[in-house]
Structure formats: structure tokens, C-alpha cells
XYZ file of C-alpha atoms in Angstrom:
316
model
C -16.284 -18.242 0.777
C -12.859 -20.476 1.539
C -11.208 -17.310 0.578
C -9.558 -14.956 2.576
C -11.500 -11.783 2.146
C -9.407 -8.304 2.056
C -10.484 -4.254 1.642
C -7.195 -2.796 -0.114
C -7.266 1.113 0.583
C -4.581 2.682 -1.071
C -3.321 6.451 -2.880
C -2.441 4.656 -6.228
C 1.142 5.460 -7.614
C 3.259 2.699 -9.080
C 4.201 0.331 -6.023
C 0.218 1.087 -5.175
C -0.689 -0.280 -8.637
C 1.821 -2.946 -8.533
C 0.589 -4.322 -4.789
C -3.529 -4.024 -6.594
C -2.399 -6.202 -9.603
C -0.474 -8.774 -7.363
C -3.220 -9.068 -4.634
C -6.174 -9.348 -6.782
C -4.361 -12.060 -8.607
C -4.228 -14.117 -5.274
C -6.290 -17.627 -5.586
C -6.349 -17.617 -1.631
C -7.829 -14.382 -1.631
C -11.040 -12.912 -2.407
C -10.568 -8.632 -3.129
C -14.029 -7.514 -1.763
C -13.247 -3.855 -2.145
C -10.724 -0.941 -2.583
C -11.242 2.739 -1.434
C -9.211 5.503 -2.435
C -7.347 8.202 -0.144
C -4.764 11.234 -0.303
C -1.428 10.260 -0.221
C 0.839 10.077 -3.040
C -1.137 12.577 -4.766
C -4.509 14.392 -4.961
C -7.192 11.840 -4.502
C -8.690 12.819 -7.820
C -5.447 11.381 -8.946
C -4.634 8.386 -6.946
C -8.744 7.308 -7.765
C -7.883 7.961 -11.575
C -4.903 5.751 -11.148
C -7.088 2.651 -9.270
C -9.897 3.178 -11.611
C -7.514 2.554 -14.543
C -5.869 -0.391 -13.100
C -8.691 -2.038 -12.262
C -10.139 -1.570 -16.052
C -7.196 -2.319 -17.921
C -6.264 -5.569 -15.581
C -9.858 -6.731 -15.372
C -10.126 -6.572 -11.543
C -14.069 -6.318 -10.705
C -13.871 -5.520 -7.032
C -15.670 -2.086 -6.614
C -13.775 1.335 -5.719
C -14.492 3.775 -3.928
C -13.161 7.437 -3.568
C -12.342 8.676 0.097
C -11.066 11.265 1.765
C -9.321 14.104 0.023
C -7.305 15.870 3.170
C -5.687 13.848 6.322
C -7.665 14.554 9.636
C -4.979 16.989 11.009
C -3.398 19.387 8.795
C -3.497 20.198 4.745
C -2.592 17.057 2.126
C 1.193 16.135 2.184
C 1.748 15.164 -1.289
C 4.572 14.698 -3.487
C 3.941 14.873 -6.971
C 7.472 16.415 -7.375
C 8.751 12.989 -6.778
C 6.623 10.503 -8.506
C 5.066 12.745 -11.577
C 2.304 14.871 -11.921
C -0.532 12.226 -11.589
C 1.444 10.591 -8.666
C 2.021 7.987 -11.550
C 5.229 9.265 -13.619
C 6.258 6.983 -16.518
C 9.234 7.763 -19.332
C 7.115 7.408 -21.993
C 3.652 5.840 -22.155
C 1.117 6.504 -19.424
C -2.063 4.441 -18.357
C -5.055 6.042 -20.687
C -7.654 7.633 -18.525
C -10.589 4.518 -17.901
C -13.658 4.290 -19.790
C -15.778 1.999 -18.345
C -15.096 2.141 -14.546
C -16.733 4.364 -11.981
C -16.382 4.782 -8.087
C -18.939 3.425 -6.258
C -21.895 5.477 -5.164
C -20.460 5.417 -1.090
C -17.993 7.711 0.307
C -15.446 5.133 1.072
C -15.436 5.234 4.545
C -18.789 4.380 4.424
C -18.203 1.529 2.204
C -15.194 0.113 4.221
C -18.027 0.472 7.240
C -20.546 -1.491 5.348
C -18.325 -4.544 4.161
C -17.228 -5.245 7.693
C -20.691 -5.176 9.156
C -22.304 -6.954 6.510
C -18.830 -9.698 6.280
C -19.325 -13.235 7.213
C -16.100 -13.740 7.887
C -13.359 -11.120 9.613
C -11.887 -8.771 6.699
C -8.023 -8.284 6.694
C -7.062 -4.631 5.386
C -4.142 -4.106 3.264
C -3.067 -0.446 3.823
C -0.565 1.084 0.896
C -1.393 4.651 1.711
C -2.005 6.857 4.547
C -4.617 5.738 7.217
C -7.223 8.524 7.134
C -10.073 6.405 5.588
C -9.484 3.444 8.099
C -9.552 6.578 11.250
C -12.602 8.167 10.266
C -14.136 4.580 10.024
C -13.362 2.972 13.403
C -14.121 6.611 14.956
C -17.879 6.450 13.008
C -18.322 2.927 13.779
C -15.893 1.613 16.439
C -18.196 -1.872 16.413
C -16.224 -2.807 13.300
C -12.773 -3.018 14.971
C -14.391 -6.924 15.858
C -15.044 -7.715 12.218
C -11.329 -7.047 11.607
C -8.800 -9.805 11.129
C -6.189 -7.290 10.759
C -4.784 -4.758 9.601
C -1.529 -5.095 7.115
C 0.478 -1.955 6.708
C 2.545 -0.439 4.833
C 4.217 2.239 6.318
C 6.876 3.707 9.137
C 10.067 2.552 9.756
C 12.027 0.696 12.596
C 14.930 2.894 11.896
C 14.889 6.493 9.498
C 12.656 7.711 7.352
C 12.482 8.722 3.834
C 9.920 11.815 3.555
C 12.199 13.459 6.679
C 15.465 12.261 8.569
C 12.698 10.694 11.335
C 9.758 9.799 9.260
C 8.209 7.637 6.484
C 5.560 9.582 3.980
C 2.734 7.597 4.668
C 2.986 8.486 8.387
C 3.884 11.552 7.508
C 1.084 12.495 5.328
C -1.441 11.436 8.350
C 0.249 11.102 11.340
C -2.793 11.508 13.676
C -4.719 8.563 11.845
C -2.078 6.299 11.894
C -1.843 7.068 16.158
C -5.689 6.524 16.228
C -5.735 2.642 14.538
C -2.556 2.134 16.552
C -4.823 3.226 19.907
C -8.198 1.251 18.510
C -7.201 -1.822 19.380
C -7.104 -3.361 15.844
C -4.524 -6.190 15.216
C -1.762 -4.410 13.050
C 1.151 -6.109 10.948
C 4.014 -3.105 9.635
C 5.957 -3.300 7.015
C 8.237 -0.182 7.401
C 11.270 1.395 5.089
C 13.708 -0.969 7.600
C 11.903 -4.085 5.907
C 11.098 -2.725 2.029
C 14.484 -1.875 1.905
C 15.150 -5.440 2.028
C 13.051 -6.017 -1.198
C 14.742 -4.354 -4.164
C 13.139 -4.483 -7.784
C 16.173 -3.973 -10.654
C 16.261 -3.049 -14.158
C 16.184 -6.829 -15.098
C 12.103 -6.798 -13.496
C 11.921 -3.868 -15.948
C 13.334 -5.966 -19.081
C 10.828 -8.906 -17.546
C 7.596 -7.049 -17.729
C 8.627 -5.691 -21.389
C 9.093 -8.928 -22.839
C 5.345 -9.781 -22.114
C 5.636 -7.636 -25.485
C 1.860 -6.243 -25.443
C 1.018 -2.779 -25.466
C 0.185 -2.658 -21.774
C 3.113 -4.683 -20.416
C 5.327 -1.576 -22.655
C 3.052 0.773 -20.725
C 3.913 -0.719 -17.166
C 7.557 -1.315 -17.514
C 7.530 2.572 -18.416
C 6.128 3.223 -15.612
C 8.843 0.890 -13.527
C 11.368 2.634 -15.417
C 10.317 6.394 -14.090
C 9.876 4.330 -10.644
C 13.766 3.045 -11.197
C 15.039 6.330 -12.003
C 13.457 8.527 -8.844
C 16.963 8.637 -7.187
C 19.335 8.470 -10.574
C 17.505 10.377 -13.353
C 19.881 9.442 -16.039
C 20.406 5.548 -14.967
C 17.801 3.439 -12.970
C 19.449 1.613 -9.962
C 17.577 -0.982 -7.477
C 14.535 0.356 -5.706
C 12.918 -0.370 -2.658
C 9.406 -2.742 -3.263
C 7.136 -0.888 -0.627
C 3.582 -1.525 -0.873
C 3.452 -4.784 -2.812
C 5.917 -6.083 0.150
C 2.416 -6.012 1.994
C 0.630 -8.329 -1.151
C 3.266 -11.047 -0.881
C 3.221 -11.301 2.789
C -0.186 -12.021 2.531
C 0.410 -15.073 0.178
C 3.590 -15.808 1.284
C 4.042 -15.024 5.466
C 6.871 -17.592 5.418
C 8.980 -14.757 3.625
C 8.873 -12.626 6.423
C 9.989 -12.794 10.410
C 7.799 -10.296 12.293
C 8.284 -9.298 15.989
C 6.345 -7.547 18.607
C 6.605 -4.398 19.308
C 4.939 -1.129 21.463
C 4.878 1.448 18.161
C 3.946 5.177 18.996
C 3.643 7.726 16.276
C 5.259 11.055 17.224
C 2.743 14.065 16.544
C 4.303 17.002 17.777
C 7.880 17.402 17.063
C 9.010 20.024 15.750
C 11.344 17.550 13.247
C 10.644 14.184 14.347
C 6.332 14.509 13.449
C 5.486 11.760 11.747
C 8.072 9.138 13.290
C 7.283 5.851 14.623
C 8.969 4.549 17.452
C 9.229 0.764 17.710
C 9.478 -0.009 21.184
C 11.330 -4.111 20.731
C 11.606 -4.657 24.593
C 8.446 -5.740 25.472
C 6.428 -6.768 27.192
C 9.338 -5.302 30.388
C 9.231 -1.795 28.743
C 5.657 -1.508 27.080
C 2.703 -4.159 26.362
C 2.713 -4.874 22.416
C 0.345 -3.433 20.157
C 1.481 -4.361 16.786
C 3.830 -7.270 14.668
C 7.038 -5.303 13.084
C 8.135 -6.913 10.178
C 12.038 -6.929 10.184
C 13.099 -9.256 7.465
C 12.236 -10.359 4.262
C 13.569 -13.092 1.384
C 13.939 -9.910 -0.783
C 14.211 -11.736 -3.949
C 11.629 -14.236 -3.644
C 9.313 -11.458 -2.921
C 10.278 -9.620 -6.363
C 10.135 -12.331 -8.183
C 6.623 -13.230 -6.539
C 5.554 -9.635 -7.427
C 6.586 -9.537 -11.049
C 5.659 -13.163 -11.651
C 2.242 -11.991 -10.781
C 2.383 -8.629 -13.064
C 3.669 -10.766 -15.649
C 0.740 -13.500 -15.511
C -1.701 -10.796 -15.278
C -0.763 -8.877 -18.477
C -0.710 -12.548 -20.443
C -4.277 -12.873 -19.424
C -5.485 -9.740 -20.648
C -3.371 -10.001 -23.580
């Protein structure tokens, strides 16, 4: 396999199902698997969502559903931001799939399994909270070597978004995201201080719509609930999180990345959840992880959407 081969675990809501599309679209990149977690929403939900996504756009890497509760403390979702499902839309919604099923593995076991059976290192592209990646390097710590990396989305170099000091997907598993960061594990973060670098506009939304096929009407509705989460009566520019993480992978030249000692803060009374990028190393702390800090924002939407775009012509 000349491909690059990558595990996508993820708690599907729109930027979720946006970053699947993009990255299983990839000719450099083989998608050997993608395993479902809490996050966004329920993991009933955000397993509905992948399944869906993965019918409709023809994707035929396996799923897998994983763990329904962070290792800490009770699920920190926020349906009362993105929709019910964790997958609002103004209009039409993704039907319910048909034909696809999760795989027979919890998928911490299946994550487990592909890196020990892998012939080449794996690279995981994390869109959700990291409680399926914990539980896996804490059952089977050997697999940390069968890693490449790990590409993250999630944290933030400066504030947060779920509180004044943290980012949700910290938030929502803040003692999984300190145990990768402790295992070893090469890890690449893309935080809020990059994504909000990447902004998708109401012009992506006209973009995807003129496709003019009953699924690309489908996904620009669901862009246009995703453009009107902060303005319900207008949409306005929104931060690209998770795919952010797709187009690095096919496009690194994009980005600038820097070292950095990162800590995740678990006990503060109102700064849980935070990640604190320690910049001055290696004087004030060895380095444990690549920070990404800038990105061509508009290359990277157009990257994203161009892929969207081809993928809804081909299942036309």
C-alpha cells in the first residue's frame, strides 16, 4: 500500500461529516477505519450520522461504535447548539442509512486491532473527544509504536469556546486527552487559535447547492444551520474545525506548526478542560506535541468544499 493509511475517530456533526467526506476522498490516503465516540452528541447519534455519510457518499471503510460516556465524569454534549441529532439542518436532513452497519468490534478494540495487524504506522485523525484513543493505548500500550501520529482537532493556544478557558472537545474528555498527551504518541493540534483562521461563508453554501442534486440540497442545508449557530436569522463566516485536520493531511504546506509542552488542566474549578501551550521550550518544558498556529484559511476552504463538491458529482 503506497498510501498513507489513517483511523478517523470522530462524534459526527457537520464539520465531523465534512472532514469524513474530504479525507476519504484523498488519493494519497488510504481510510482503513472510523470508530465512533461521545462528543457532539449521544453516540447513538454521532454513529447514525457516520453511518449515513458513509452510505450516501459511498465511503467503504468500516465503522465502528465506541464509547458512549468520557472516562471521568457524565457525557458533555451539546445538542442545544448543533440540533437534536448533533446534525441540525434548516430544512432537509440526512435519511437514516439502510444498508450500513457498525462493525461487529467495540471500537476500541477495532482501533487496537488495525494497528497491530498494520504494515505500515497508522496516522489518527481525531475530530472528537479522545476517549476511544485512551482506553486503547491504556488496553494495549504496545500500539503507541504502530502510530505515526496522532492529528487533532481540539484545544486552543488562546480561549476557548465551550467555557472562557476551554475548547469542547477537551472539555467533553479532559482526562483522555491528558492521558495520549502523557503516552508518548506523536501529536499534531489544531486548536480554536488556528480554525479560527479557516472561515467557510455563505458563498461555500451557494457552491455546494449548485451541484443541484438532491444530496448536495441536503448538505448545503446542513451548512446553512452550521452558518447560522451564532446569527439565527443571517448566517455569517464560521470557523472550519475538524476538516482543518483533513486538509493538513493533504496539504501540510498550508499550515506552520510549532513545538510546544501542552498540559490539559483537570481540576479547576473554571479553567477544567483548558490546554496550556507551553511555546518556550525546550528552556521551560521538553516538547510533547506540534501546535498548529497558522493556516492559508482560504485555500483550506476551498480545498474542503472542492472536495464535497467532487464527491456529490460522483454519486450523482
Amino acid at each position: 500500500m503506497n498510501t498513507t493509511p489513517v483511523w478517523m475517530d470522530c462524534d459526527t456533526g457537520f464539520d465531523d461529516l465534512m472532514a469524513l467526506v474530504a479525507i476519504a476522498n484523498e488519493p494519497a490516503i488510504t481510510l482503513v477505519g472510523v470508530s465512533t465516540v461521545v462528543g457532539n452528541t449521544s453516540l447513538a447519534n454521532t454513529t447514525r450520522n457516520t453511518l449515513a455519510t458513509v452510505e450516501l457518499f459511498g465511503i467503504t471503510a468500516p465503522v465502528y461504535a465506541g464509547c458512549a460516556s468520557p472516562m471521568a465524569q457524565p457525557p458533555q454534549t451539546i445538542e442545544s447548539l448543533l440540533g437534536a441529532d448533533g446534525l441540525g439542518t434548516i430544512d432537509r436532513r440526512l435519511p437514516d442509512p439502510v444498508r450500513r452497519t457498525v462493525g461487529p468490534r467495540h471500537g476500541v478494540q477495532a482501533l487496537i486491532d488495525c494497528c497491530r495487524l498494520t504494515q505500515r504506522p497508522i496516522t489518527i485523525m481525531a475530530t472528537g473527544p479522545l476517549t476511544n484513543l485512551a482506553h486503547a493505548l491504556a488496553l494495549a500500550p504496545d500500539i503507541a509504536t504502530t502510530i505515526e501520529r496522532v492529528v487533532v482537532m481540539g484545544g486552543s493556544a488562546d480561549s476557548g469556546n465551550h467555557t472562557a478557558a476551554a475548547e469542547f472537545n477537551v472539555y467533553a474528555d479532559p482526562e483522555a486527552w491528558r492521558q495520549v498527551l502523557r503516552s508518548g504518541v506523536p501529536m499534531e493540534i489544531f486548536g480554536l487559535n488556528l480554525t479560527r483562521q479557516v472561515l467557510i461563508t455563505p458563498a461555500d453554501e451557494d457552491a455546494i447547492r449548485a451541484v443541484g442534486t438532491p444530496l448536495a440540497h441536503t448538505i448545503a442545508d446542513h451548512l446553512a444551520f452550521y452558518l447560522r449557530i451564532r446569527t439565527k436569522d443571517e448566517p455569517s463566516p464560521m470557523p472550519l474545525h475538524d476538516p482543518s485536520v483533513a486538509a493538513y493531511l493533504a496539504h501540510p504546506e498550508w499550515f506552520e506548526l510549532k513545538d510546544a509542552h501542552v498540559e490539559v488542566e483537570v481540576a479547576g474549578t473554571v479553567t477544567r478542560g483548558a490546554t496550556v501551550c507551553e511555546f518556550r521550550v525546550p528552556r521551560k518544558a521538553a516538547p510533547n506535541a506540534h501546535v498548529a498556529v497558522s493556516a492559508q484559511g482560504r485555500a483550506v476552504v476551498d480545498h474542503i468544499v472542492g472536495r464535497m463538491v467532487q464527491a456529490l458529482i460522483a454519486v450523482a
